[in-house]
PDB file of C-alpha atoms and ligand atoms in Angstrom:
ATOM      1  CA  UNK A   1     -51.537  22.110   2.195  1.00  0.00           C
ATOM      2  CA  UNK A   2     -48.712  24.636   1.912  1.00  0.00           C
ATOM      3  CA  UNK A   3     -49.370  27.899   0.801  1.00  0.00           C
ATOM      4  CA  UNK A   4     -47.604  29.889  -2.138  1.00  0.00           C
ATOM      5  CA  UNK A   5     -46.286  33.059  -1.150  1.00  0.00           C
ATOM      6  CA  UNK A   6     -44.247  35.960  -3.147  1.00  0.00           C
ATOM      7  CA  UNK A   7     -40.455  36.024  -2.303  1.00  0.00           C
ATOM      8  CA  UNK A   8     -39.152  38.748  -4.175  1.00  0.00           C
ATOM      9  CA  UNK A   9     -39.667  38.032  -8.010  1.00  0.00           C
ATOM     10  CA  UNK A  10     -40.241  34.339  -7.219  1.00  0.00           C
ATOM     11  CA  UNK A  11     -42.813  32.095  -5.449  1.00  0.00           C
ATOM     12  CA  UNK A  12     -41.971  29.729  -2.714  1.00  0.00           C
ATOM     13  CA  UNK A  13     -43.781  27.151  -0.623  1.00  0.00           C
ATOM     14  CA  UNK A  14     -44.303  28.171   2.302  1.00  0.00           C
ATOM     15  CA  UNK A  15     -45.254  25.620   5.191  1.00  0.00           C
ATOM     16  CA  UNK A  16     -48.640  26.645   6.673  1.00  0.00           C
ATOM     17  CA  UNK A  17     -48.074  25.122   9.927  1.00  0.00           C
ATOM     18  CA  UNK A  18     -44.291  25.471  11.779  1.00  0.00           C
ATOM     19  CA  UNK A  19     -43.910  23.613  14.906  1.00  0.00           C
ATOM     20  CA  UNK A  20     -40.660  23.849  16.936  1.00  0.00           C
ATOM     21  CA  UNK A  21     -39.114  21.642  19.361  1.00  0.00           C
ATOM     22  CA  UNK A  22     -36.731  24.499  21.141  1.00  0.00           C
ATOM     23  CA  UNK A  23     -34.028  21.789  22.551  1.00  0.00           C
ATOM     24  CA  UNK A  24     -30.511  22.842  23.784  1.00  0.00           C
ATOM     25  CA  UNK A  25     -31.135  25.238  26.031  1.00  0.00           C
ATOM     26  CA  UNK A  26     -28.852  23.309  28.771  1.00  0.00           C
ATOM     27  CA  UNK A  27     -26.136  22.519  26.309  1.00  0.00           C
ATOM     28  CA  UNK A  28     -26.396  26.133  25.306  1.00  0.00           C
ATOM     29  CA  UNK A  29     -25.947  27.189  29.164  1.00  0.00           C
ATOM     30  CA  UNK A  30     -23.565  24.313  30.003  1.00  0.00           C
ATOM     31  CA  UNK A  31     -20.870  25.539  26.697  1.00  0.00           C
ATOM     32  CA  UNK A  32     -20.350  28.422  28.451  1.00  0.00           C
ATOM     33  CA  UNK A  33     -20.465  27.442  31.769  1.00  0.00           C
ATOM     34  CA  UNK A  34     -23.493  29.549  32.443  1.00  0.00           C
ATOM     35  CA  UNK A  35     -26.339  27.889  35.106  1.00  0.00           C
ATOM     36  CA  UNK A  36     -29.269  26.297  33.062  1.00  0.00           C
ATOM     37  CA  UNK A  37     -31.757  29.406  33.750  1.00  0.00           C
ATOM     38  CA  UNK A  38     -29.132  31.367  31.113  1.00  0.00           C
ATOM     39  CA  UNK A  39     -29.890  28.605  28.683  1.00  0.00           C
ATOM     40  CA  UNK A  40     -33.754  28.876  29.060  1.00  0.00           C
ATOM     41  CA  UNK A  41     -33.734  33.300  29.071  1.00  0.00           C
ATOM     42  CA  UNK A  42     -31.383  33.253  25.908  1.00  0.00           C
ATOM     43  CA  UNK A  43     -33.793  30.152  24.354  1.00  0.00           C
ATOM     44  CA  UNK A  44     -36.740  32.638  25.340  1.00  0.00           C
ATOM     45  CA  UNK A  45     -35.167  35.378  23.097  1.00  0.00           C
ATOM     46  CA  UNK A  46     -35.046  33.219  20.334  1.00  0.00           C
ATOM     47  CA  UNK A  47     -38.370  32.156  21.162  1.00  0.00           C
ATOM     48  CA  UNK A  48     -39.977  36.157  20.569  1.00  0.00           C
ATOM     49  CA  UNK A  49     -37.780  36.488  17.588  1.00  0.00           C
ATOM     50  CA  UNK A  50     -38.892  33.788  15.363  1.00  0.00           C
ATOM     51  CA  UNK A  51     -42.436  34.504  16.107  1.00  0.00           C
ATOM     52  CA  UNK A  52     -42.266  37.581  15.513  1.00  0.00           C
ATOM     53  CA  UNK A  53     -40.150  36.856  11.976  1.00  0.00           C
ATOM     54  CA  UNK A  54     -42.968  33.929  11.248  1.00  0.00           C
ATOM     55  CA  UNK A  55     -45.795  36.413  11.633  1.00  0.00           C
ATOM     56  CA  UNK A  56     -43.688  39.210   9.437  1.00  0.00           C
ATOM     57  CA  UNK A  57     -42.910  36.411   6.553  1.00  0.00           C
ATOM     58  CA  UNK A  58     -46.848  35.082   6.883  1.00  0.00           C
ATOM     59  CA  UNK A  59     -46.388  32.005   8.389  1.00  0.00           C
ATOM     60  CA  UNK A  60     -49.969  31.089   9.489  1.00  0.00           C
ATOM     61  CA  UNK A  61     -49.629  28.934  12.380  1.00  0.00           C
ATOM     62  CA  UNK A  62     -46.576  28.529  14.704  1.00  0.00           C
ATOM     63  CA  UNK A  63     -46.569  25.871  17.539  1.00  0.00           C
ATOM     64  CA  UNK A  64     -43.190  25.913  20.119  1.00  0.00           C
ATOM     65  CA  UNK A  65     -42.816  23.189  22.259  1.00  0.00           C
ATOM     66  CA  UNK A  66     -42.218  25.107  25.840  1.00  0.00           C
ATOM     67  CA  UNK A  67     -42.530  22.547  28.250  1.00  0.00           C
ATOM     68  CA  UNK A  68     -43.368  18.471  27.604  1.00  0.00           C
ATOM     69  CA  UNK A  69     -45.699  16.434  30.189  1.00  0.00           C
ATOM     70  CA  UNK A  70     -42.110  14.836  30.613  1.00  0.00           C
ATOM     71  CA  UNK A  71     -40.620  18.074  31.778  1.00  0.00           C
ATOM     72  CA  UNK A  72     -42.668  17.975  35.523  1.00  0.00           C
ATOM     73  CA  UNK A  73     -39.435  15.598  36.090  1.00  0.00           C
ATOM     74  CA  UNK A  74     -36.719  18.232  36.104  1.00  0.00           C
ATOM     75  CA  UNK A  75     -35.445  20.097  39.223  1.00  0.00           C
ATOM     76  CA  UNK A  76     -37.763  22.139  41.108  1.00  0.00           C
ATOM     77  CA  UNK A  77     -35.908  25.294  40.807  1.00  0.00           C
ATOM     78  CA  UNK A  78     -35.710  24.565  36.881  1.00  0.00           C
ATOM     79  CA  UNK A  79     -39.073  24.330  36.484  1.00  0.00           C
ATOM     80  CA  UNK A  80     -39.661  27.311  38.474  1.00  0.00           C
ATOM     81  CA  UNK A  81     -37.625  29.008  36.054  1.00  0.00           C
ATOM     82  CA  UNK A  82     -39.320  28.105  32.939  1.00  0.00           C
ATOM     83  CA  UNK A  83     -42.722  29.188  34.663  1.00  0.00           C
ATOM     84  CA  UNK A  84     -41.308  32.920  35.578  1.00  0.00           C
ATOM     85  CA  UNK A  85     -39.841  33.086  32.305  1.00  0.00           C
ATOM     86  CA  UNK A  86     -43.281  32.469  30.672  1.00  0.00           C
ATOM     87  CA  UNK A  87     -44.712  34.356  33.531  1.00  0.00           C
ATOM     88  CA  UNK A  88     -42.570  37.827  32.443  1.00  0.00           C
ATOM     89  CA  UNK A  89     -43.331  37.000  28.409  1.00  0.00           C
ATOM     90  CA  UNK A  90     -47.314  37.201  29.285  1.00  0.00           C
ATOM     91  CA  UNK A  91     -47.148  40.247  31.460  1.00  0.00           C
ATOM     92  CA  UNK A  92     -44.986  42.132  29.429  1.00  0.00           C
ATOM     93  CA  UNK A  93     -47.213  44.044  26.820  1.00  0.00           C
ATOM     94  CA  UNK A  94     -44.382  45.296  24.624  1.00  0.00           C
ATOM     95  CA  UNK A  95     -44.077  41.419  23.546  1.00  0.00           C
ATOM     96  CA  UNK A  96     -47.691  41.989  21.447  1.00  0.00           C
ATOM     97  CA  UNK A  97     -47.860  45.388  20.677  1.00  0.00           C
ATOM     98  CA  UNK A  98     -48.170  46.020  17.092  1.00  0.00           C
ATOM     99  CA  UNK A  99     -48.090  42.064  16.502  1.00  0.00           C
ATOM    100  CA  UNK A 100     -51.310  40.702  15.669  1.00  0.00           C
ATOM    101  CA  UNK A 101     -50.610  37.494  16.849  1.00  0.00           C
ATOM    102  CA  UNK A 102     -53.135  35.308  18.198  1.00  0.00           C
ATOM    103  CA  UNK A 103     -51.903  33.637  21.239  1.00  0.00           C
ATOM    104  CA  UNK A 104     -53.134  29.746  21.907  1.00  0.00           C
ATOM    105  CA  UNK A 105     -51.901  27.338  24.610  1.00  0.00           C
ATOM    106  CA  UNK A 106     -52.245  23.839  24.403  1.00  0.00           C
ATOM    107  CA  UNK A 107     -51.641  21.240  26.513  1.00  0.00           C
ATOM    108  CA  UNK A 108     -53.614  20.505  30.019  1.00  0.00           C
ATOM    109  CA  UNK A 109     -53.074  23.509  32.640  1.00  0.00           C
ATOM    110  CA  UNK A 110     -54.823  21.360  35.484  1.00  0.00           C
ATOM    111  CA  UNK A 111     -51.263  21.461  37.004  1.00  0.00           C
ATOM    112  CA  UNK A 112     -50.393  24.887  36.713  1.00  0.00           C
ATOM    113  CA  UNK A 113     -50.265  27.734  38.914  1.00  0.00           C
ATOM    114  CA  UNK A 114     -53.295  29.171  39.066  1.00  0.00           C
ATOM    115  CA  UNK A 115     -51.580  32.716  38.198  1.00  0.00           C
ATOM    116  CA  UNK A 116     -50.550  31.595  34.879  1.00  0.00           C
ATOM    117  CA  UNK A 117     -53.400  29.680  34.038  1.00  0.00           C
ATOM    118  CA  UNK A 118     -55.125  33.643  34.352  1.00  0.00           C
ATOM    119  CA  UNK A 119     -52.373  35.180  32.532  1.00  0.00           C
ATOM    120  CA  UNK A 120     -52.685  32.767  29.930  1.00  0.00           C
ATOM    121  CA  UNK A 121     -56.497  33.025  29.737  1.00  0.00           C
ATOM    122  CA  UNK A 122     -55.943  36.983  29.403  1.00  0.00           C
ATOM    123  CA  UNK A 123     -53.379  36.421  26.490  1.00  0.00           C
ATOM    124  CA  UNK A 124     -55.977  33.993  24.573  1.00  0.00           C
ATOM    125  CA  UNK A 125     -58.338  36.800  25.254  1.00  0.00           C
ATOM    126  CA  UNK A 126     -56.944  40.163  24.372  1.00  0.00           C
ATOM    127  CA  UNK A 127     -55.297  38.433  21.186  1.00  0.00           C
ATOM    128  CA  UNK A 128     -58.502  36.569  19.675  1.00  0.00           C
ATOM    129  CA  UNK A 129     -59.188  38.721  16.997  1.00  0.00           C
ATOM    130  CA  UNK A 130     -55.593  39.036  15.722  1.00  0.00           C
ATOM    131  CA  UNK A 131     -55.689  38.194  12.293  1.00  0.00           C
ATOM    132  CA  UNK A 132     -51.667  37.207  11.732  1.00  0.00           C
ATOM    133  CA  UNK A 133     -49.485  34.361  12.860  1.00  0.00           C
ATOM    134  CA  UNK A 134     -51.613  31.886  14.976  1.00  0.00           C
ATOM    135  CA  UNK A 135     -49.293  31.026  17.534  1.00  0.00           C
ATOM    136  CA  UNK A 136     -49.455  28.251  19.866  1.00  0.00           C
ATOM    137  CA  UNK A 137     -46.981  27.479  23.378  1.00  0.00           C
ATOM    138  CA  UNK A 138     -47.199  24.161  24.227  1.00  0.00           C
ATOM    139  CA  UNK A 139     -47.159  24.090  28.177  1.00  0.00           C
ATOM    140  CA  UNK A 140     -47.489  20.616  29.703  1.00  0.00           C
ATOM    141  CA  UNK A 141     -48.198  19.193  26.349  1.00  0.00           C
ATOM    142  CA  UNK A 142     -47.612  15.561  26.050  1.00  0.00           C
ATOM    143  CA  UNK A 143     -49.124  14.104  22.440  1.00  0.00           C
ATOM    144  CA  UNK A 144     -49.735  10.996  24.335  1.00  0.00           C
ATOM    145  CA  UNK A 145     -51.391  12.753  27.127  1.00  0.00           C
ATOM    146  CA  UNK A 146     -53.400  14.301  24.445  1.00  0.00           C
ATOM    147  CA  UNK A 147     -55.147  11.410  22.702  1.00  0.00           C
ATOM    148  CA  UNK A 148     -55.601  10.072  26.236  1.00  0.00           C
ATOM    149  CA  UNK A 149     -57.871  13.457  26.987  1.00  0.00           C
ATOM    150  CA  UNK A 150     -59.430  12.844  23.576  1.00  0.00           C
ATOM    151  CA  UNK A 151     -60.326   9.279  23.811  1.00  0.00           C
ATOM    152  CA  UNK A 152     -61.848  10.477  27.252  1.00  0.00           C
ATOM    153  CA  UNK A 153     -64.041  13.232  25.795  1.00  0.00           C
ATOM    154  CA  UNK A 154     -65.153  11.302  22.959  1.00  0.00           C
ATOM    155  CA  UNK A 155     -66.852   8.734  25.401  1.00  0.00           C
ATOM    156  CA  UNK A 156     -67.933  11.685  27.584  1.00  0.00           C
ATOM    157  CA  UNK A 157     -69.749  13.114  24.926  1.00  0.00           C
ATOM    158  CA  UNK A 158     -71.341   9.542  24.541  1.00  0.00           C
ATOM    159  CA  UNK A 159     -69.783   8.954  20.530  1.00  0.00           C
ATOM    160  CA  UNK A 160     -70.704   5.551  19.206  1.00  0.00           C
ATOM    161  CA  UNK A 161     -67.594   3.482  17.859  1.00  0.00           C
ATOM    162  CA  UNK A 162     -69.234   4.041  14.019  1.00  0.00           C
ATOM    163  CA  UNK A 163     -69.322   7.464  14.202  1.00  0.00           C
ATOM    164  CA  UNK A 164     -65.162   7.817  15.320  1.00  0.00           C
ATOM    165  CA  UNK A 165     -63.508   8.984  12.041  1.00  0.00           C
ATOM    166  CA  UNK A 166     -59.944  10.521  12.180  1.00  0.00           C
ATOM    167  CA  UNK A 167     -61.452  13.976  11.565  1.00  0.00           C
ATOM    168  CA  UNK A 168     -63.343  13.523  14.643  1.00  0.00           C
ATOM    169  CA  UNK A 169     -60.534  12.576  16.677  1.00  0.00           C
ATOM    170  CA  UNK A 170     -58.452  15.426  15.227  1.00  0.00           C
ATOM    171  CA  UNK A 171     -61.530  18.160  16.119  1.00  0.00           C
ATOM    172  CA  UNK A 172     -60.876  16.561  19.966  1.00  0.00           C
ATOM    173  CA  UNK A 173     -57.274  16.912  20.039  1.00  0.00           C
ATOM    174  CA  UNK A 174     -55.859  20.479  21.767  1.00  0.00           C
ATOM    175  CA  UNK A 175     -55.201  21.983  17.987  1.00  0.00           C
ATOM    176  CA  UNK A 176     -58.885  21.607  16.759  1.00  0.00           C
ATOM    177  CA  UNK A 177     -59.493  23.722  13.968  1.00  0.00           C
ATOM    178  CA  UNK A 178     -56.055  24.410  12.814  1.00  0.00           C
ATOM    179  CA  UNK A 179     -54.303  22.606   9.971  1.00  0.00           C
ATOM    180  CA  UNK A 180     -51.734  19.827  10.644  1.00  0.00           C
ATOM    181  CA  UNK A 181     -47.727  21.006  10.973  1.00  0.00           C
ATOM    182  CA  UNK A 182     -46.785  20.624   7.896  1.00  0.00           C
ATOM    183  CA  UNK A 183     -42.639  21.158   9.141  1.00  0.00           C
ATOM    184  CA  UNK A 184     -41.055  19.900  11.827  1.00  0.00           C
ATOM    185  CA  UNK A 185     -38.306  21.870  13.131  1.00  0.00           C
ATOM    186  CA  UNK A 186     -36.049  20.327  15.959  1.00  0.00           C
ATOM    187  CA  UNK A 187     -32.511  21.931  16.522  1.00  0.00           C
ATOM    188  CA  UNK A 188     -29.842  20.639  18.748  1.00  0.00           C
ATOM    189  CA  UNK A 189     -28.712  17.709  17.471  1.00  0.00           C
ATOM    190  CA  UNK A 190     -31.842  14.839  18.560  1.00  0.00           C
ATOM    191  CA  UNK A 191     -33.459  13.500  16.159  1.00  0.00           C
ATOM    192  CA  UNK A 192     -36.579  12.471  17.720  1.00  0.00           C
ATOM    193  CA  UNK A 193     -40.404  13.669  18.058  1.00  0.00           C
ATOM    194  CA  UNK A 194     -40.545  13.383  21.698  1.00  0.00           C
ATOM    195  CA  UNK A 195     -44.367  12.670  22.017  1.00  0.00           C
ATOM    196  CA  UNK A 196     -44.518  16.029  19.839  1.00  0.00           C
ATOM    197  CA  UNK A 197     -47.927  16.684  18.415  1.00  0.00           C
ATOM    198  CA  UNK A 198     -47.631  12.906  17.251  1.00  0.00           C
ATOM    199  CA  UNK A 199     -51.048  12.688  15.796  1.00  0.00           C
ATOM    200  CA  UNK A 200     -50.676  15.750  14.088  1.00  0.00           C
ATOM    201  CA  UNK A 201     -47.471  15.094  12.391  1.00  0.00           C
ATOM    202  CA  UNK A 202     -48.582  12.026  10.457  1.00  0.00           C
ATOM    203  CA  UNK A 203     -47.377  13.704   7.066  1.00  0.00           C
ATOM    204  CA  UNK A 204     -45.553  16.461   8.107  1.00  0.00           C
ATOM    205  CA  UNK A 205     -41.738  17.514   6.600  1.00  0.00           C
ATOM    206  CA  UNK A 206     -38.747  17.184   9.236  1.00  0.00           C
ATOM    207  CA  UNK A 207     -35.889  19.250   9.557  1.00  0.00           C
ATOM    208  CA  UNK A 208     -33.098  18.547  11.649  1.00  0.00           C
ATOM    209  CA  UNK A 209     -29.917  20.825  12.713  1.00  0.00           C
ATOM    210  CA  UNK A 210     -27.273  20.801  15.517  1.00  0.00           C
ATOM    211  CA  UNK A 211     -27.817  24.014  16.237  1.00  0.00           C
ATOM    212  CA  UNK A 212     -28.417  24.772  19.547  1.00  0.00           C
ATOM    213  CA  UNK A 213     -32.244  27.041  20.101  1.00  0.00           C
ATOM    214  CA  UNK A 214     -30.642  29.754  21.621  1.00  0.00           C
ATOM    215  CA  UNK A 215     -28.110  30.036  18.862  1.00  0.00           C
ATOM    216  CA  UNK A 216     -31.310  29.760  16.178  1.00  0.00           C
ATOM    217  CA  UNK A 217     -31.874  32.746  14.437  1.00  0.00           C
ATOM    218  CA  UNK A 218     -34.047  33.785  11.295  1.00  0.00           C
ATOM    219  CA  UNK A 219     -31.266  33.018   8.698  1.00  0.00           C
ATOM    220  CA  UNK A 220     -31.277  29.148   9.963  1.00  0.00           C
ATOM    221  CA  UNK A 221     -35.367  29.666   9.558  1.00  0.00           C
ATOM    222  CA  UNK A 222     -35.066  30.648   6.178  1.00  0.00           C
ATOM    223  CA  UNK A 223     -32.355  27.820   5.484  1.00  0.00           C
ATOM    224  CA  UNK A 224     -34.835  25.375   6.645  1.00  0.00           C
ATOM    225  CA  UNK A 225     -38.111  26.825   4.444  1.00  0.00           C
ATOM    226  CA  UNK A 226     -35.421  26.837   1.670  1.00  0.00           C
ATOM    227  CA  UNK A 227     -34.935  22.954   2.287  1.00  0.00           C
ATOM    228  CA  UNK A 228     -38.745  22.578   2.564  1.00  0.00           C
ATOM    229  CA  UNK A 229     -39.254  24.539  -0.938  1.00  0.00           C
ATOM    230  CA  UNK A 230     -37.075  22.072  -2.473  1.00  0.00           C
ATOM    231  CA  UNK A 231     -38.308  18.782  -0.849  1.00  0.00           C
ATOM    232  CA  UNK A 232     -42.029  20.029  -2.001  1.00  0.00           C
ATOM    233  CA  UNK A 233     -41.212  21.233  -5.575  1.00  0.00           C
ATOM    234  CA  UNK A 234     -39.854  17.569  -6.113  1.00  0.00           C
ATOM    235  CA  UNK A 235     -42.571  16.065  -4.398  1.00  0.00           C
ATOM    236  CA  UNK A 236     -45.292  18.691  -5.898  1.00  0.00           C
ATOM    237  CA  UNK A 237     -44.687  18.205  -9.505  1.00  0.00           C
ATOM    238  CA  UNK A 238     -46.679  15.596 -11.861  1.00  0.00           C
TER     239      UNK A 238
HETATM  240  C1  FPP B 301     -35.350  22.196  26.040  1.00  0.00           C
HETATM  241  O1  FPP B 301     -33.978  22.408  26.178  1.00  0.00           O
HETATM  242  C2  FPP B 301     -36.059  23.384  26.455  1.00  0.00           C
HETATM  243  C3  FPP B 301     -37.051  23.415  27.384  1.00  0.00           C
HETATM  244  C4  FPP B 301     -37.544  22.221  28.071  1.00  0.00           C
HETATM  245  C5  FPP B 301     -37.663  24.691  27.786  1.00  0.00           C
HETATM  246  C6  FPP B 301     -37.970  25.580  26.636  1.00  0.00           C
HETATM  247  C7  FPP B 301     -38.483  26.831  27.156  1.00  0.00           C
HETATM  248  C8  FPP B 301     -38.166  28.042  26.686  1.00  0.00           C
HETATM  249  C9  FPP B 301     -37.285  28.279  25.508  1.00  0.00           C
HETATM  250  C10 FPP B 301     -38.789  29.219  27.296  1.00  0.00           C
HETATM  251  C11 FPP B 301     -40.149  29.352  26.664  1.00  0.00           C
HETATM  252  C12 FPP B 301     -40.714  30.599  26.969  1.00  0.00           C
HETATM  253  C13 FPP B 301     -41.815  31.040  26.383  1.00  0.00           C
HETATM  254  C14 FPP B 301     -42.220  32.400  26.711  1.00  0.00           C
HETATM  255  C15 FPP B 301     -42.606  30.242  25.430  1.00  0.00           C
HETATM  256  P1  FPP B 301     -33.179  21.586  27.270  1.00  0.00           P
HETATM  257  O2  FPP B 301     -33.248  22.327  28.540  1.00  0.00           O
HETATM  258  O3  FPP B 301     -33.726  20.194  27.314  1.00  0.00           O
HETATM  259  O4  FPP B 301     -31.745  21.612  26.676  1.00  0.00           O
HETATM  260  P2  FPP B 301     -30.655  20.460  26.792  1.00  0.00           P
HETATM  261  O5  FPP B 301     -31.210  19.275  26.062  1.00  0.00           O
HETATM  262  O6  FPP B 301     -29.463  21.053  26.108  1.00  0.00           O
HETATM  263  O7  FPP B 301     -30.428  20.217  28.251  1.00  0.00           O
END
């Protein structure tokens, strides 16, 4: 369910849940004839700053999509870049200082470097008892690939087909715990899920723009949680 929240004299729904598909980095890059890695550092930017305005406006859970099970396909040096870039955002302390935020991945690190799977860890662990936005990256998150590791547990753990509810597939999926997205935010012009949390989103809002992510800033946030006030006052009434 949303949550109510003050806005000046007035209330407003607020989405609990946020999750962001950051698309156009490339297109970004490409406009102004900047290499790709330009696209990704500025996207980056915009990453820290809507976190950071989520956890100041009391969003309650943020997930970005950072880099898709489909991704692995991309140049080398590309995904190099995307790694470093994540790489500098975990070591550099100045990014949670004074935050709050608690820092989640999902998605299956098997593949990953075995550096960042440590930095990661180290992020999940310094920032478990922050109380604000619960933010999660979504690194070699695929929703497919995510049922697939779910259906695979739940036969692990030795389940019996009568006792699989949708709850219990939901407390096996990467997000356990944490309420569905209620709003789906994808910029750049697509206007597809792209195996995006696709169990999770079985109700959730959708907002579409062509702006590209690294062009994204808080006033486009706030036009899109106006949009989702409006579509759940019509929707909330009796
Ligand atoms: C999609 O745009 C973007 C990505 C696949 C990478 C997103 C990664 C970041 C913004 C950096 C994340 C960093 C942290 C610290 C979470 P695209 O490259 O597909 O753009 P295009 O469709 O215009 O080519």
């Amino acid at each position: 369910m949303p949550s109510l929240k003050k806005n000046g004299n007035s209330e407003r729904v607020l989405p609990k849940h946020i999750a962001i598909i950051m698309d156009g980095n490339g297109r970004w890059a490409k406009k102004r004839h900047l290499p790709r890695t330009a696209g990704h550092a500025a996207g980056s930017k915009t990453f820290k700053d809507i976190a950071r305005y989520c956890n100041k406006i009391g969003i309650e859970y943020l997930t970005v999509y950072a880099f898709s099970t489909e991704n692995w396909k991309r140049p080398q040096q590309e995904i190099n870049n995307i790694m470093n870039i994540l790489r500098d955002y975990l070591k550099d302390t100045e990014n949670f200082k004074g935050e709050n935020i608690k820092l989640e991945f999902i998605g299956d690190r098997t593949p990953l470097d075995d550096d960042i799977k440590v930095l990661m860890q180290k992020a999940e662990k310094d920032s478990e008892n922050a109380t604000g936005l619960h933010l999660n990256i979504a690194l070699n998150y695929g929703g497919r690939d995510e049922i697939v590791h779910a259906v695979k547990d739940i036969i692990n753990e030795g389940i019996k087909p009568e006792e699989i509810t949708e709850q219990l597939i939901s407390d096996h999926l990467y997000t356990s715990g944490q309420p569905d997205p209620d709003f789906i935010i994808r910029p750049s012009g697509e206007y597809r899920l792209s195996n995006y949390l696709i169990w999770q989103s079985a109700y959730a809002e959708y907002w579409f723009s062509d702006i590209l992510w690294p062009d994204f800033n808080y006033k486009h946030l706030e036009k899109a949680l106006d949009d989702f006030n409006k579509r759940n006052r019509r929707y909330g009434g009796i």
